[in-house]
Amino acid sequence: MLKKFFKENLDLAGALDGSKAYKGPSIVQIDLTDKCNLNCVGCWCHSNFLGDSRLKKFEELPFDLLKKLIEDLHKMGVKEIMLSGSGEPFMYPKIMEVISLIKEKDIKLNVITNFTLINKKIMKKLVELGVDNITASIWAGDAGTYVKTHPNQTKKTFENIRENLKYLHSIKKGNNLPNVKIYNVISKFNYDKIKNMLDFALDTLVDYIEFQVIDIIPGKTEALKLDEKDKKQVMNQAINFRRRGEYFDELIGTNHLKNFDKKHYNEFMEFGRFFKNTIGKDFRLKFHEQKVICPKGNNSIRMNVDQIQENAFKFSFPKGLCKNCSYHDQCSINKKDYVVKEEFLNLLGFGSFFRRISNSSPKKNYDSNIINSMPCYVGWIYARILTNGNVIPCCKAHLFPLGNLYENSFKDIWFSNRYNEFRRKAKKLKKSDPYFKKIGCYKGCDNLGMNLEMHRKIKDLSFFQKKMLFKVKIS
């Protein structure tokens, strides 16, 4: 039992030690290519607002290097790989081979994409391979706003995205993979269209929607910055979500945060969820009675809820009754298990979004208070690999490499003295220290969620558990 506890919590042991890692990272982000077919207005690499600063030299990781990297990450026990970065993953020539390699190792995979290059053939393959998550970066809920935020695209592109998201939902199997999230960055160009974004997510039957405040590039993308009036309008639209007929808030998902103080707890603030009207033709949902009524007037006999994989309420009907029903052949119920599902849409990260959109400080550093409130554990959780082979310790550290894959293996870099120095300083020092100047932690931390989760795990440890993990240091 103790051996299993040690093995499952070596990341916590390293964070408690504060000076070294005892295992590989849990999550590794890989930037496959710098190439992108879009020019999103807020992009740090391809926006037209960047002028001469726009990325012109496009690099990508060689496939042979990637094969070795994926094998090394597998041996180090990495649990999840994210394919994302400065370019569009589906512009990488061997993207499907990369995805296959990752899933063959049974590593969880999240692909962050603009979703414009994914056709039906690719979607079928993604389902077949068991890709776990797709994050579709859309930034709009209607065609007009999409063109405004993606100047080199047309309204047809947006409608193709709509059609393909619906198709992907229709071919997903019982495990509901891949889970699909729509990610919307809110700026001056789309702040008044929050309702449209929710409508689009419900229409396309995705699993999650998330909003984030635009991260401005000083002197370049100032035109996208939200003023206080804009922020207020954003929050009013979000508050009005609760008046929608699809909205419900009966599910609570933050019970595991009981040891958090209020500031940290609020980062995981629950907003609620939205019914997607998937129960089938002529079925009637009586949610507060926890039942569904079928077209012939019969009540369901049992309700189960899946908040993890399928994001749905499942209502069971008696098989015998259904099989002998005169409406059986025309009925839209699942004939295998005689269950109907009412799927729901989750709004993710609302607590963090609420804090950022509510921040009235004229300063740009809207994450400074929350970052200063806890140690940084990212050196035990995550690493990012750039297209030039640089290994960086957090999402925003592109000017702060700790090694390069053309010179050393990922394992050697991860366990190096230089990486250990970062771990020590990230945990102990305030991020105003000159050591972190090239990262700019306060401006906006993209690793905040995973850092908070690590902080929660450490706070949940008992005195005895901490003592046991401390033995790793002296063994």
XYZ file of C-alpha atoms in Angstrom:
475
model
C 0.000 0.000 0.000
C 2.798 2.430 0.933
C 4.739 1.470 -2.190
C 1.721 2.333 -4.334
C 1.278 5.643 -2.486
C 4.915 6.561 -3.163
C 4.682 5.622 -6.827
C 1.492 7.603 -7.406
C 2.756 10.723 -5.637
C 6.385 11.137 -6.651
C 5.501 14.515 -8.176
C 4.278 15.680 -4.768
C 7.440 14.316 -3.148
C 9.525 16.407 -5.529
C 7.442 19.534 -4.887
C 7.757 19.035 -1.121
C 11.512 18.586 -1.513
C 11.566 21.767 -3.557
C 14.873 21.149 -5.312
C 14.554 18.173 -7.651
C 12.142 15.931 -9.530
C 11.636 12.237 -8.768
C 9.587 11.494 -11.893
C 8.826 12.917 -15.304
C 6.189 15.604 -15.922
C 2.520 14.697 -16.038
C 1.815 16.903 -19.055
C 4.032 17.798 -22.014
C 3.014 20.277 -24.679
C 4.616 19.806 -28.087
C 4.679 22.579 -30.697
C 4.827 20.632 -33.951
C 5.013 23.530 -36.405
C 5.023 27.325 -36.624
C 2.908 27.252 -39.776
C -0.709 28.383 -39.544
C -3.418 28.932 -42.130
C -5.155 31.631 -40.039
C -4.205 35.102 -38.805
C -6.277 35.410 -35.617
C -6.273 39.049 -34.552
C -4.895 38.313 -31.076
C -2.232 35.772 -32.084
C 1.293 36.377 -30.795
C 2.796 34.975 -34.009
C 0.482 35.473 -36.981
C -1.755 38.499 -36.282
C -1.728 41.255 -38.892
C -1.452 43.719 -36.007
C 2.144 42.571 -35.449
C 3.375 44.180 -38.671
C 7.101 43.517 -39.118
C 7.104 41.513 -35.867
C 4.897 38.865 -37.400
C 6.515 35.431 -37.459
C 8.201 34.920 -40.819
C 10.577 32.008 -40.235
C 8.621 28.782 -39.875
C 10.211 25.852 -38.070
C 8.883 22.395 -37.239
C 10.092 19.369 -35.323
C 11.491 16.526 -37.477
C 9.399 13.371 -37.379
C 12.374 11.187 -36.341
C 13.022 13.454 -33.361
C 9.335 13.268 -32.442
C 9.331 9.469 -32.525
C 12.242 9.343 -30.080
C 10.674 12.046 -27.908
C 7.330 10.223 -27.634
C 9.134 7.003 -26.710
C 11.168 8.842 -24.034
C 8.055 10.537 -22.614
C 6.294 7.183 -22.436
C 9.197 5.652 -20.494
C 9.186 8.625 -18.104
C 5.513 8.049 -17.287
C 4.057 11.144 -18.957
C 0.264 10.949 -18.683
C -0.818 13.543 -21.232
C 0.534 15.163 -24.374
C -0.855 18.390 -25.807
C -0.315 19.179 -29.473
C -0.516 22.933 -29.788
C 1.696 25.987 -29.937
C 2.638 28.745 -32.341
C 1.118 27.035 -35.386
C -1.780 24.799 -36.393
C -1.065 21.106 -35.574
C -2.952 19.875 -38.642
C -0.496 21.724 -40.891
C 2.205 19.313 -39.736
C 2.759 16.879 -42.660
C 2.692 13.732 -40.509
C 0.150 14.825 -37.925
C -1.870 11.595 -38.098
C 1.278 9.489 -37.666
C 2.175 11.555 -34.589
C -1.309 11.087 -33.134
C -1.130 7.343 -33.801
C 2.258 7.055 -32.061
C 0.944 8.831 -28.973
C -2.217 6.743 -28.706
C -0.280 3.496 -29.314
C 1.557 4.333 -26.069
C -1.817 4.800 -24.332
C -0.948 8.401 -23.483
C -3.828 10.829 -23.079
C -3.919 13.275 -25.993
C -5.319 16.784 -26.288
C -5.124 18.467 -29.700
C -5.566 22.243 -29.692
C -6.630 23.323 -33.177
C -8.473 26.002 -35.137
C -10.561 23.120 -36.575
C -10.488 24.423 -40.139
C -8.368 21.606 -41.652
C -10.237 18.669 -40.091
C -12.442 16.869 -42.597
C -14.763 13.893 -42.128
C -12.052 11.360 -42.964
C -9.764 12.824 -40.312
C -12.580 12.953 -37.767
C -13.347 9.268 -38.274
C -9.675 8.456 -37.724
C -9.524 10.585 -34.553
C -12.486 8.659 -33.146
C -10.962 5.349 -34.213
C -7.631 6.174 -32.537
C -9.340 7.224 -29.305
C -8.088 10.804 -29.172
C -9.133 12.046 -25.750
C -9.680 15.786 -26.159
C -9.976 18.353 -28.911
C -9.868 22.038 -28.063
C -11.304 24.070 -30.931
C -10.147 27.679 -30.796
C -13.011 29.578 -32.450
C -13.341 33.065 -30.848
C -16.827 33.546 -32.311
C -20.402 32.318 -32.233
C -21.512 33.680 -35.603
C -20.002 33.959 -39.070
C -19.655 37.746 -39.043
C -17.663 37.786 -35.806
C -15.545 34.868 -37.010
C -14.459 36.836 -40.104
C -13.767 39.869 -37.920
C -11.456 37.876 -35.643
C -9.942 35.832 -38.531
C -9.417 38.394 -41.331
C -8.205 35.936 -43.975
C -11.284 33.698 -43.675
C -14.855 33.793 -44.977
C -18.262 33.112 -43.460
C -18.188 29.751 -45.248
C -15.227 28.686 -43.093
C -17.292 29.243 -39.971
C -20.258 27.294 -41.318
C -17.921 24.426 -42.266
C -16.674 24.376 -38.673
C -20.272 24.222 -37.458
C -21.091 21.323 -39.785
C -17.939 19.388 -38.882
C -18.417 19.781 -35.127
C -21.939 18.389 -35.482
C -20.636 15.520 -37.580
C -17.958 14.700 -35.019
C -20.613 14.488 -32.314
C -22.682 12.142 -34.482
C -19.872 9.592 -34.953
C -18.517 9.478 -31.408
C -18.851 6.119 -29.717
C -20.137 5.178 -26.274
C -17.039 6.522 -24.537
C -17.793 9.975 -26.019
C -14.208 10.423 -27.234
C -12.915 12.831 -28.169
C -14.348 15.287 -25.662
C -14.658 18.598 -27.513
C -14.167 22.039 -26.011
C -14.713 25.381 -27.749
C -12.217 27.992 -26.571
C -13.095 31.664 -27.021
C -10.661 34.516 -26.390
C -12.636 37.655 -25.592
C -11.474 40.975 -27.037
C -12.804 44.302 -28.299
C -13.741 42.495 -31.526
C -16.158 39.976 -29.992
C -17.010 40.992 -26.401
C -20.650 41.763 -27.290
C -21.234 38.299 -28.807
C -20.933 36.051 -25.733
C -24.527 34.847 -26.120
C -23.833 33.817 -29.727
C -20.845 31.770 -28.557
C -23.005 29.830 -26.106
C -25.686 29.331 -28.783
C -23.039 27.961 -31.153
C -21.672 25.547 -28.535
C -25.175 24.227 -27.820
C -25.991 23.948 -31.521
C -22.810 21.985 -32.291
C -23.335 19.687 -29.261
C -19.783 20.066 -27.924
C -18.947 19.025 -24.360
C -17.302 22.165 -22.979
C -17.003 25.885 -23.575
C -14.379 28.171 -22.041
C -13.823 31.923 -22.156
C -10.536 33.747 -21.653
C -9.622 37.432 -21.606
C -7.339 38.583 -24.436
C -3.649 38.783 -23.554
C -2.547 42.074 -25.128
C 0.830 42.524 -26.844
C 1.982 45.994 -25.766
C 2.282 48.401 -28.662
C 0.822 45.875 -31.111
C -2.652 44.621 -30.206
C -3.845 47.454 -27.958
C -6.889 47.858 -30.231
C -8.207 44.544 -28.840
C -8.074 45.599 -25.186
C -11.341 45.620 -23.227
C -12.263 48.767 -21.310
C -14.340 48.718 -18.128
C -17.598 49.249 -20.024
C -16.809 46.281 -22.264
C -16.002 44.057 -19.273
C -19.280 44.975 -17.605
C -21.210 44.054 -20.746
C -19.392 40.689 -20.889
C -20.378 39.894 -17.301
C -23.988 40.962 -17.842
C -24.236 38.576 -20.781
C -22.779 35.739 -18.705
C -25.146 36.451 -15.810
C -28.065 36.339 -18.237
C -27.062 32.758 -19.112
C -28.775 31.740 -15.872
C -32.127 32.929 -17.244
C -31.978 30.565 -20.202
C -34.301 27.590 -20.370
C -31.364 25.200 -20.895
C -29.557 26.332 -17.725
C -29.325 24.285 -14.518
C -26.991 24.349 -11.520
C -27.940 21.283 -9.464
C -24.624 19.491 -10.066
C -21.816 20.493 -7.739
C -18.287 19.686 -8.815
C -16.108 21.441 -6.241
C -16.529 19.287 -3.134
C -12.893 18.188 -3.423
C -11.764 21.782 -2.724
C -12.772 21.783 0.945
C -9.229 22.531 2.168
C -8.761 25.546 -0.114
C -9.046 29.090 1.190
C -11.636 31.334 -0.431
C -9.255 32.962 -2.921
C -8.159 29.633 -4.375
C -11.597 28.060 -4.130
C -13.066 30.891 -6.195
C -10.777 30.015 -9.110
C -12.840 26.832 -9.520
C -16.162 28.632 -9.107
C -18.992 26.616 -10.645
C -21.249 28.467 -13.037
C -23.704 25.796 -14.048
C -24.459 23.674 -17.072
C -26.787 23.720 -20.062
C -29.039 20.998 -21.456
C -28.360 20.161 -25.114
C -31.800 18.651 -25.906
C -30.495 15.266 -27.006
C -33.075 12.947 -25.408
C -34.811 12.189 -28.679
C -37.974 12.939 -30.558
C -41.170 13.177 -28.495
C -39.431 12.357 -25.167
C -40.160 14.873 -22.394
C -37.617 15.718 -19.695
C -38.886 16.256 -16.131
C -35.513 17.098 -14.670
C -36.599 18.126 -11.177
C -38.531 14.866 -10.922
C -35.461 13.009 -12.247
C -37.394 11.298 -14.989
C -38.186 11.278 -18.699
C -41.577 10.495 -20.203
C -41.554 8.500 -23.433
C -43.827 9.168 -26.457
C -46.339 6.607 -25.142
C -46.503 8.250 -21.708
C -44.319 5.775 -19.768
C -41.886 7.033 -17.123
C -38.205 6.175 -16.937
C -37.343 3.997 -13.926
C -33.822 5.156 -13.127
C -31.528 8.160 -13.637
C -27.719 8.089 -13.615
C -25.366 10.995 -14.218
C -21.937 10.946 -15.825
C -20.014 14.189 -15.224
C -16.639 12.814 -16.317
C -16.850 11.156 -19.719
C -20.242 11.469 -21.360
C -21.494 14.642 -19.633
C -25.019 13.339 -19.637
C -28.003 12.224 -17.605
C -29.015 8.674 -18.526
C -32.631 7.630 -18.108
C -33.410 3.906 -18.202
C -36.704 2.344 -19.306
C -37.931 -1.234 -18.627
C -36.702 -3.416 -21.501
C -39.738 -5.666 -21.430
C -42.148 -2.755 -21.606
C -40.205 -1.138 -24.468
C -39.850 -4.332 -26.524
C -43.599 -4.963 -26.374
C -44.528 -1.352 -27.096
C -46.499 -0.691 -30.307
C -44.259 2.342 -30.937
C -41.042 0.295 -30.573
C -39.866 0.373 -34.199
C -40.359 4.124 -34.636
C -39.001 5.071 -31.197
C -35.681 6.955 -31.048
C -34.588 5.222 -27.839
C -31.308 3.283 -27.878
C -32.500 -0.249 -28.689
C -29.400 -1.837 -27.137
C -29.895 -0.801 -23.503
C -33.183 1.180 -23.661
C -31.591 4.323 -22.283
C -32.080 7.907 -23.424
C -29.454 10.544 -22.725
C -29.824 14.225 -22.015
C -26.337 15.582 -22.602
C -25.157 18.810 -21.033
C -22.628 21.510 -21.866
C -20.082 22.483 -19.191
C -18.782 26.046 -18.842
C -15.164 25.616 -17.748
C -12.818 27.984 -15.930
C -15.508 30.487 -15.031
C -13.952 31.399 -11.677
C -10.682 32.430 -13.297
C -12.485 34.228 -16.125
C -14.713 36.061 -13.633
C -11.678 37.257 -11.653
C -9.895 38.506 -14.747
C -12.901 40.204 -16.315
C -13.783 41.800 -12.946
C -10.275 43.198 -12.419
C -10.609 46.969 -12.652
C -6.921 47.647 -12.025
C -5.361 49.815 -14.735
C -2.257 47.645 -14.534
C -1.772 44.842 -17.049
C -0.755 42.248 -14.468
C -4.179 40.798 -13.685
C -2.782 37.498 -12.350
C -0.306 38.961 -9.844
C -2.385 38.505 -6.683
C -3.321 34.882 -7.309
C 0.226 34.005 -8.401
C 1.723 35.548 -5.257
C -0.681 33.573 -3.064
C 1.001 30.184 -3.554
C 4.235 28.537 -4.682
C 4.757 27.703 -8.341
C 4.906 23.919 -8.877
C 4.992 23.919 -12.684
C 8.530 22.476 -12.682
C 7.142 19.177 -11.411
C 4.032 19.073 -13.609
C 4.583 20.367 -17.108
C 7.058 21.096 -19.883
C 6.703 22.608 -23.331
C 8.804 21.789 -26.387
C 9.106 24.444 -29.063
C 9.538 23.925 -32.798
C 13.271 24.739 -32.535
C 13.775 21.950 -29.978
C 13.937 24.236 -26.952
C 12.465 22.814 -23.725
C 10.770 25.483 -21.631
C 9.295 25.112 -18.118
C 5.955 26.876 -18.603
C 3.726 28.044 -21.395
C 4.971 31.656 -21.461
C 8.698 30.885 -21.085
C 9.613 30.929 -24.787
C 12.526 33.279 -23.984
C 13.649 31.084 -21.068
C 14.799 27.687 -22.440
C 16.303 25.153 -20.042
C 17.736 22.906 -22.743
C 17.421 21.811 -26.368
C 16.546 18.403 -27.802
C 19.183 18.728 -30.510
C 21.824 18.770 -27.759
C 20.390 16.543 -25.003
C 17.561 14.092 -24.445
C 14.391 15.316 -22.778
C 15.164 13.126 -19.762
C 18.617 14.661 -19.300
C 17.158 18.166 -19.574
C 14.290 17.429 -17.178
C 16.595 16.106 -14.429
C 19.367 18.657 -15.047
C 20.833 21.090 -12.504
C 19.534 23.980 -14.569
C 15.974 22.658 -14.355
C 16.401 22.065 -10.619
C 17.479 25.674 -10.201
C 14.251 26.767 -11.884
C 12.237 24.502 -9.568
C 13.849 25.932 -6.433
C 13.405 29.538 -7.477
C 9.897 29.079 -8.920
C 8.722 27.589 -5.647
C 10.432 30.005 -3.246
C 10.794 33.379 -4.965
C 8.198 35.975 -5.844
C 7.751 36.306 -9.578
C 8.861 39.941 -9.399
C 12.396 38.583 -8.977
C 14.660 39.422 -11.986
C 15.107 35.687 -12.580
C 11.558 35.556 -14.042
C 11.764 38.754 -16.110
C 11.834 36.894 -19.451
C 8.695 34.924 -18.521
C 6.434 37.735 -17.320
C 4.430 35.585 -14.915
C 2.144 38.329 -13.615
C 0.815 39.342 -17.006
C -1.070 36.104 -17.411
C -0.298 32.542 -16.337
C -1.519 29.858 -18.745
C -0.465 27.135 -16.272
C -2.484 28.551 -13.394
C -5.126 25.800 -13.398
C -2.657 22.916 -13.176
C -0.646 24.805 -10.553
C -3.758 25.295 -8.430
C -4.572 21.594 -8.734
C -1.068 20.688 -7.516
C -1.470 23.148 -4.630
C -4.751 21.476 -3.698
C -3.175 18.012 -3.692
C -0.405 19.171 -1.370
C -2.867 20.876 0.983
C -4.920 17.669 1.099
C -1.966 15.585 2.320
C -2.101 14.545 5.951
C 0.864 15.041 8.285
C 1.601 11.306 8.038
C 1.475 11.353 4.233
C 3.852 14.311 4.064
C 6.214 12.511 6.421
C 6.129 9.412 4.210
C 6.841 11.429 1.064
C 9.686 13.243 2.827
C 11.399 9.863 3.188
C 11.877 9.849 -0.588
C 14.302 12.727 -0.099
C 16.516 10.880 2.341
C 16.238 7.390 0.818
